[in-house]
Coordinates of C-alpha atoms and ligand atoms in Angstrom, one line a residue:
M1032 CA 13.6 15.6 15.4
A1033 CA 11.6 12.6 14.1
K1034 CA 13.3 9.7 13.1
V1035 CA 12.6 8.3 9.6
V1036 CA 14.0 4.7 9.1
V1037 CA 15.0 4.4 5.1
L1038 CA 15.0 0.9 3.5
P1039 CA 15.7 1.1 -0.3
G1040 CA 15.8 -2.8 -0.6
D1041 CA 15.9 -4.6 -3.8
G1042 CA 15.1 -4.0 -7.3
I1043 CA 14.0 -0.5 -8.4
G1044 CA 13.6 0.0 -4.5
Q1045 CA 17.4 1.3 -5.1
E1046 CA 16.2 4.0 -7.6
I1047 CA 12.9 5.0 -6.5
V1048 CA 13.4 5.7 -2.8
P1049 CA 16.1 8.3 -3.4
Q1050 CA 13.5 10.6 -5.4
A1051 CA 11.1 10.4 -2.7
L1052 CA 14.2 11.1 -0.3
R1053 CA 14.7 14.6 -2.4
V1054 CA 10.5 15.4 -2.1
L1055 CA 10.7 14.7 1.6
Q1056 CA 13.9 16.8 2.5
A1057 CA 12.8 19.5 -0.2
V1058 CA 9.0 19.7 1.8
M1059 CA 10.4 19.8 5.0
A1060 CA 13.2 22.2 4.7
D1061 CA 11.0 25.1 6.6
N1062 CA 9.6 22.6 8.8
P1063 CA 10.0 23.4 12.3
V1064 CA 10.5 19.9 13.4
K1065 CA 12.6 17.5 11.4
L1066 CA 13.0 14.4 10.1
E1067 CA 16.3 12.2 10.8
Y1068 CA 16.7 9.7 8.2
E1069 CA 18.6 6.4 8.7
E1070 CA 19.1 3.9 6.0
H1071 CA 19.4 0.3 6.6
L1072 CA 19.8 -2.7 4.8
V1073 CA 16.4 -5.4 4.1
G1074 CA 15.4 -7.8 1.5
G1075 CA 17.8 -9.4 -0.7
A1076 CA 20.2 -6.8 -0.4
A1077 CA 20.8 -7.9 3.4
I1078 CA 20.4 -11.3 2.5
D1079 CA 23.9 -11.0 0.3
A1080 CA 25.3 -8.6 2.9
L1081 CA 24.5 -10.2 6.3
G1082 CA 22.6 -13.6 5.5
Y1083 CA 19.3 -12.7 6.5
A1084 CA 16.6 -10.5 4.9
L1085 CA 15.6 -8.9 8.4
P1086 CA 18.6 -8.2 10.2
Q1087 CA 18.1 -7.5 14.0
E1088 CA 19.9 -4.2 13.7
T1089 CA 17.1 -3.0 10.9
L1090 CA 14.1 -4.3 13.0
K1091 CA 15.6 -2.2 15.9
A1092 CA 15.8 0.7 13.9
C1093 CA 12.5 0.3 12.5
Q1094 CA 11.1 -0.6 16.3
K1095 CA 12.4 2.7 17.5
A1096 CA 11.6 5.0 14.5
E1097 CA 8.2 6.8 14.1
A1098 CA 7.7 6.0 10.5
I1099 CA 9.9 3.9 7.5
L1100 CA 10.0 4.4 4.4
L1101 CA 10.7 1.0 2.0
G1102 CA 11.3 0.9 -1.4
A1103 CA 10.7 -3.0 -2.3
M1104 CA 11.9 -6.5 -1.6
G1105 CA 12.7 -9.6 -3.6
G1106 CA 13.9 -10.5 -6.9
P1107 CA 14.9 -13.6 -9.4
E1108 CA 18.2 -13.6 -7.6
W1109 CA 16.4 -15.1 -4.6
D1110 CA 13.7 -16.9 -5.9
N1111 CA 16.2 -20.0 -5.3
L1112 CA 16.2 -20.0 -2.1
P1113 CA 13.7 -22.0 0.4
A1114 CA 10.5 -20.2 0.7
A1115 CA 10.9 -19.3 4.4
E1116 CA 14.2 -17.5 3.5
R1117 CA 13.2 -15.8 0.7
P1118 CA 13.3 -11.7 1.0
E1119 CA 9.0 -11.4 0.6
M1120 CA 8.8 -14.2 3.6
A1121 CA 11.6 -13.8 5.8
G1122 CA 11.7 -9.8 5.4
L1123 CA 8.4 -8.2 4.7
L1124 CA 5.9 -10.5 6.3
P1125 CA 7.9 -10.4 9.6
L1126 CA 8.7 -6.7 9.4
R1127 CA 4.9 -6.2 9.0
K1128 CA 3.9 -8.3 11.6
A1129 CA 6.5 -7.4 14.0
L1130 CA 5.8 -4.0 13.9
G1131 CA 2.0 -4.7 14.3
L1132 CA 1.0 -2.7 11.1
Y1133 CA -2.1 -4.4 10.9
A1134 CA -3.9 -1.9 8.6
N1135 CA -2.8 -1.3 5.2
I1136 CA -4.3 1.4 3.3
R1137 CA -4.3 2.0 -0.4
P1138 CA -6.2 5.1 -1.8
I1139 CA -7.1 4.6 -5.6
R1140 CA -7.6 7.8 -7.3
V1141 CA -7.6 8.9 -10.7
F1142 CA -5.3 11.9 -11.7
P1143 CA -7.1 13.6 -14.9
A1144 CA -4.2 13.9 -16.7
L1145 CA -3.9 10.1 -16.6
I1146 CA -7.7 9.5 -17.2
S1147 CA -6.4 8.4 -20.6
A1148 CA -3.5 6.1 -19.2
S1149 CA -6.1 3.9 -17.8
T1150 CA -7.0 0.3 -19.5
L1151 CA -10.5 1.3 -18.6
K1152 CA -12.8 3.5 -20.7
P1153 CA -12.8 7.9 -19.2
E1154 CA -16.4 7.4 -18.6
V1155 CA -15.9 4.6 -16.4
I1156 CA -12.6 5.8 -13.8
R1157 CA -13.6 9.4 -14.2
N1158 CA -15.0 10.0 -10.9
V1159 CA -12.7 7.0 -9.2
D1160 CA -11.8 8.2 -5.5
M1161 CA -11.5 5.2 -2.8
V1162 CA -9.5 4.0 -0.4
V1163 CA -8.9 0.5 -0.1
I1164 CA -8.3 -0.9 3.5
R1165 CA -6.6 -4.3 3.7
E1166 CA -5.8 -6.3 7.1
L1167 CA -2.3 -7.0 6.8
T1168 CA -1.0 -9.3 9.6
G1169 CA -3.5 -12.3 9.8
G1170 CA -5.0 -14.6 7.6
L1171 CA -3.6 -16.8 4.9
Y1172 CA -0.2 -14.9 5.2
F1173 CA 0.3 -15.8 8.5
G1174 CA -1.7 -19.0 9.5
D1175 CA -0.2 -22.4 9.6
K1176 CA 1.2 -23.6 6.5
G1177 CA 3.2 -26.5 5.5
R1178 CA 3.6 -30.0 3.4
K1179 CA 2.4 -33.3 3.8
D1180 CA 3.8 -36.6 2.5
N1181 CA 1.4 -39.0 2.3
P1182 CA -0.2 -38.2 -0.4
P1183 CA 2.2 -35.2 -1.5
S1184 CA 0.0 -32.2 -0.8
A1185 CA 0.3 -28.8 1.1
F1186 CA -1.9 -26.6 3.1
D1187 CA -2.2 -22.8 4.0
T1188 CA -4.4 -21.5 7.2
L1189 CA -6.9 -19.3 7.0
I1190 CA -7.7 -17.7 10.6
Y1191 CA -9.3 -14.5 11.8
S1192 CA -9.6 -13.8 15.5
D1193 CA -12.9 -11.5 16.6
E1194 CA -10.4 -9.0 17.9
E1195 CA -8.4 -8.8 14.6
I1196 CA -11.5 -8.2 12.7
R1197 CA -12.8 -5.9 14.8
R1198 CA -9.8 -3.1 14.8
I1199 CA -9.2 -3.1 11.1
V1200 CA -13.3 -3.2 10.3
R1201 CA -13.1 0.1 12.8
L1202 CA -10.3 1.4 11.3
G1203 CA -13.1 1.0 7.8
F1204 CA -16.0 2.6 9.4
Q1205 CA -13.5 5.9 11.1
T1206 CA -11.8 6.3 7.6
A1207 CA -15.6 6.0 6.1
Q1208 CA -16.7 8.6 8.7
Q1209 CA -14.2 11.2 7.4
R1210 CA -15.1 10.6 3.8
Q1211 CA -18.5 9.9 1.8
K1212 CA -19.6 7.8 4.7
K1213 CA -19.8 4.4 2.8
L1214 CA -18.1 1.4 3.6
C1215 CA -18.3 -1.9 1.7
S1216 CA -16.8 -4.9 3.5
V1217 CA -15.6 -7.5 1.2
D1218 CA -15.8 -10.9 2.1
K1219 CA -16.8 -14.6 0.9
A1220 CA -19.5 -15.5 3.7
N1221 CA -21.0 -17.9 1.3
V1222 CA -18.1 -20.3 1.7
L1223 CA -15.6 -19.2 4.3
E1224 CA -16.1 -19.5 7.7
S1225 CA -13.7 -16.9 8.6
S1226 CA -15.8 -14.2 6.4
R1227 CA -19.0 -15.5 8.2
L1228 CA -16.9 -14.4 11.7
W1229 CA -16.1 -11.3 9.6
R1230 CA -19.7 -10.4 8.4
E1231 CA -20.7 -10.8 12.0
V1232 CA -18.1 -9.0 13.9
T1233 CA -18.6 -6.1 11.1
L1234 CA -22.1 -6.4 11.8
D1235 CA -21.4 -5.6 15.5
V1236 CA -19.0 -2.9 14.8
A1237 CA -21.6 -0.9 12.7
K1238 CA -23.7 -0.6 16.1
E1239 CA -20.9 2.0 16.6
F1240 CA -21.1 3.9 13.4
P1241 CA -25.1 4.9 12.6
D1242 CA -23.8 7.7 10.5
V1243 CA -21.8 5.5 7.9
E1244 CA -23.8 3.3 5.4
L1245 CA -22.8 -0.4 5.4
T1246 CA -22.8 -2.8 2.4
H1247 CA -21.4 -6.1 2.3
M1248 CA -20.2 -8.0 -1.2
Y1249 CA -18.5 -11.3 -1.8
V1250 CA -14.9 -10.6 -3.2
D1251 CA -15.6 -12.4 -6.7
N1252 CA -18.6 -9.6 -7.1
A1253 CA -16.3 -6.9 -5.7
A1254 CA -13.4 -7.7 -8.5
M1255 CA -16.5 -7.5 -10.9
Q1256 CA -17.8 -4.5 -9.8
L1257 CA -14.2 -2.6 -9.3
V1258 CA -14.0 -3.1 -13.5
R1259 CA -17.6 -2.8 -14.0
Y1260 CA -18.9 0.6 -11.8
P1261 CA -15.9 1.8 -9.6
E1262 CA -17.1 5.1 -8.6
Q1263 CA -19.8 3.2 -6.4
F1264 CA -16.9 2.6 -3.8
D1265 CA -15.9 4.9 -1.1
V1266 CA -14.1 2.6 1.1
I1267 CA -13.6 -0.9 1.1
V1268 CA -12.3 -3.1 3.8
T1269 CA -11.4 -6.4 3.4
E1270 CA -9.2 -9.2 4.6
N1271 CA -5.1 -9.6 3.6
M1272 CA -5.4 -11.9 0.7
F1273 CA -8.5 -10.6 -0.9
G1274 CA -6.9 -7.0 -0.3
D1275 CA -3.4 -8.1 -2.1
I1276 CA -5.4 -9.2 -5.0
L1277 CA -8.2 -6.3 -5.2
T1278 CA -5.7 -3.4 -4.8
D1279 CA -3.2 -4.7 -7.6
L1280 CA -6.7 -4.8 -9.9
A1281 CA -7.7 -1.2 -8.6
S1282 CA -4.5 0.4 -9.2
M1283 CA -5.2 0.2 -13.1
L1284 CA -8.2 2.4 -12.4
G1285 CA -6.0 5.2 -11.5
G1286 CA -3.6 4.0 -14.7
S1287 CA -0.6 2.4 -13.1
I1288 CA 0.4 0.3 -10.7
G1289 CA 3.5 2.6 -10.5
M1290 CA 0.9 5.0 -9.1
L1291 CA -0.3 3.1 -6.4
A1292 CA 1.0 4.4 -3.0
S1293 CA 0.5 2.6 0.8
A1294 CA 0.9 3.1 4.0
S1295 CA 0.8 -0.1 6.6
L1296 CA -0.1 1.4 10.2
N1297 CA -0.1 0.6 13.7
G1298 CA -1.8 4.0 15.1
L1299 CA 0.4 6.8 14.1
K1300 CA 3.5 4.3 13.1
G1301 CA 3.8 3.6 9.6
L1302 CA 5.6 1.9 6.9
Y1303 CA 5.2 3.5 3.7
E1304 CA 5.8 1.9 0.3
P1305 CA 4.6 1.9 -3.1
A1306 CA 2.2 -1.4 -4.3
H1307 CA 4.3 -2.5 -7.2
G1308 CA 7.3 -4.2 -5.9
S1309 CA 11.0 -4.6 -7.3
A1310 CA 10.2 -4.6 -10.7
P1311 CA 13.4 -7.0 -11.6
D1312 CA 12.8 -6.4 -14.8
I1313 CA 13.5 -2.9 -15.3
A1314 CA 16.0 -2.6 -12.4
G1315 CA 18.8 -0.7 -12.9
K1316 CA 18.0 1.1 -15.8
N1317 CA 16.6 4.3 -14.2
L1318 CA 13.2 3.7 -15.9
A1319 CA 10.7 3.0 -12.8
N1320 CA 8.1 5.1 -12.1
P1321 CA 9.0 7.3 -8.6
L1322 CA 5.5 8.6 -8.5
A1323 CA 4.0 5.8 -6.3
T1324 CA 7.0 6.2 -3.6
I1325 CA 7.0 10.1 -3.7
L1326 CA 3.0 9.6 -2.9
S1327 CA 3.8 7.2 -0.1
A1328 CA 6.1 10.1 1.5
A1329 CA 3.1 12.3 1.2
L1330 CA 0.8 10.0 3.1
M1331 CA 3.7 9.4 5.7
L1332 CA 3.7 13.1 6.5
R1333 CA 0.0 13.0 6.7
S1334 CA -0.7 9.9 8.6
T1335 CA 2.2 9.9 11.1
F1336 CA 3.4 13.5 11.4
G1337 CA -0.1 15.0 10.8
L1338 CA 1.6 17.5 8.7
E1339 CA -1.5 17.2 5.6
E1340 CA -0.5 21.0 4.3
K1341 CA 2.7 19.2 3.5
A1342 CA 1.3 16.2 2.1
Q1343 CA -0.6 18.1 -0.1
L1344 CA 2.0 20.1 -1.5
I1345 CA 3.4 16.9 -2.8
E1346 CA 0.6 15.7 -4.1
R1347 CA -0.5 19.0 -5.9
A1348 CA 3.5 19.2 -7.2
V1349 CA 3.0 15.3 -8.6
E1350 CA -0.5 16.3 -10.2
Q1351 CA 1.0 19.2 -11.8
V1352 CA 4.0 17.3 -13.4
L1353 CA 1.3 14.8 -15.0
D1354 CA -0.8 17.7 -16.0
K1355 CA 2.3 19.3 -17.9
G1356 CA 2.4 16.0 -19.8
L1357 CA 5.5 14.8 -18.0
R1358 CA 5.3 10.7 -18.3
T1359 CA 7.5 7.7 -17.2
A1360 CA 7.5 4.9 -19.3
D1361 CA 4.5 2.8 -17.7
L1362 CA 2.6 5.7 -18.4
A1363 CA 3.6 7.0 -21.5
K1364 CA 1.5 6.4 -25.2
A1365 CA 3.1 5.3 -27.9
G1366 CA 5.2 8.5 -29.3
E1367 CA 5.0 10.0 -26.2
R1368 CA 8.7 11.4 -24.8
I1369 CA 9.9 9.2 -21.4
L1370 CA 10.9 10.5 -18.4
S1371 CA 13.7 8.6 -16.7
T1372 CA 13.2 7.8 -12.8
S1373 CA 15.8 10.6 -11.6
E1374 CA 14.0 13.5 -14.1
M1375 CA 10.9 12.3 -12.7
G1376 CA 12.1 13.4 -9.8
D1377 CA 13.9 16.7 -10.8
A1378 CA 10.5 17.3 -12.2
V1379 CA 8.5 17.0 -9.0
L1380 CA 11.3 19.4 -7.4
E1381 CA 10.5 21.8 -9.9
A1382 CA 6.9 21.5 -9.5
L1383 CA 7.8 22.2 -5.8
G1384 CA 9.5 25.5 -6.4
K1385 CA 12.7 23.6 -5.1
Ligands
IPM1803 C1 2.1 -5.9 -1.5 C2 2.8 -7.4 -2.0 C3 3.5 -8.3 -1.1 C4 1.8 -8.9 -0.3 C5 4.5 -9.5 -1.4 C6 5.8 -8.6 -2.0 C7 4.4 -10.3 -0.7 O1 2.3 -8.0 -3.3 O2 2.3 -5.5 -0.7 O3 0.8 -6.2 -2.2 O4 1.4 -9.6 -1.1 O5 1.5 -8.4 0.1
MG1804 MG1 0.1 -7.3 -3.4

């Protein structure tokens, strides 16, 4: 028996997580090791019920669990709280930090049926298949921040230790070794001191991986290259803020941010969540695309539980559903029939033969 904590959280999280759970239960039905699911409150939902975005009980359960499936945190209801109490700042970031989830993995692939859903030309994206590895517990997100009075000003601090860089870059090399053996390290070493250290450490780690071709790219150029010629990338490794921005950009290569799954890892332990957030504009309408969450569940089976075949079963089912032309609103073209969140869940289950 392995424990999975389920955190639907806010907004569309309440709608998409149940669909991913149905899929997990279906593919795991015949597995000798069973997953036990335990649901907890987090984010705005936890603020409303208990007064805190990350209640002790939720954190403890996550610490004990092997994996966590998260929907999203945040929404306009909590936007007026002081910054430090908002669901993102008081829920999501402390959860990442407390669990030591320093590696955020976002695979960008283009499902053939969605090539035309992208805003980019088919010939540019057809063979895109990359993984972006984003450092998740350091940098601007966690450095000292604050306000000053005279003159009124605000500051955020970008700091990285040698060791923080080393462990994420090493994961980048290891990931590249299992793929096309190409690693692109993204930094801003022409301007930032933290990036100059990033580059030095990367060059040092590279000595352990002579079989991997390493390149360095400035982040502004990387943003441009991601839309100009995205097929050049195999594995990208970068710091927290650059990774946040570049992965939203890269998600459009795959047609919609509604398709972007993610794994936040500390060794085998992982938090799995779609990268799109709580989407308050469509929350509660059964309209959201559950596929990023369903694909995140597949990442969970692969990365935490080592169940590669089960992960592929889910990924193939998603592919089949898309091949059949089934689309949620974010993916549909004008005139195409639009499936609801739960209908998309039904379609994946049907493709799984359940
Ligand atoms: C993400 C999100 C979060 C981040 C927000 C919600 C704090 O954009 O996971 O990419 O910036 O890390
Ligand atoms: Mg983001």
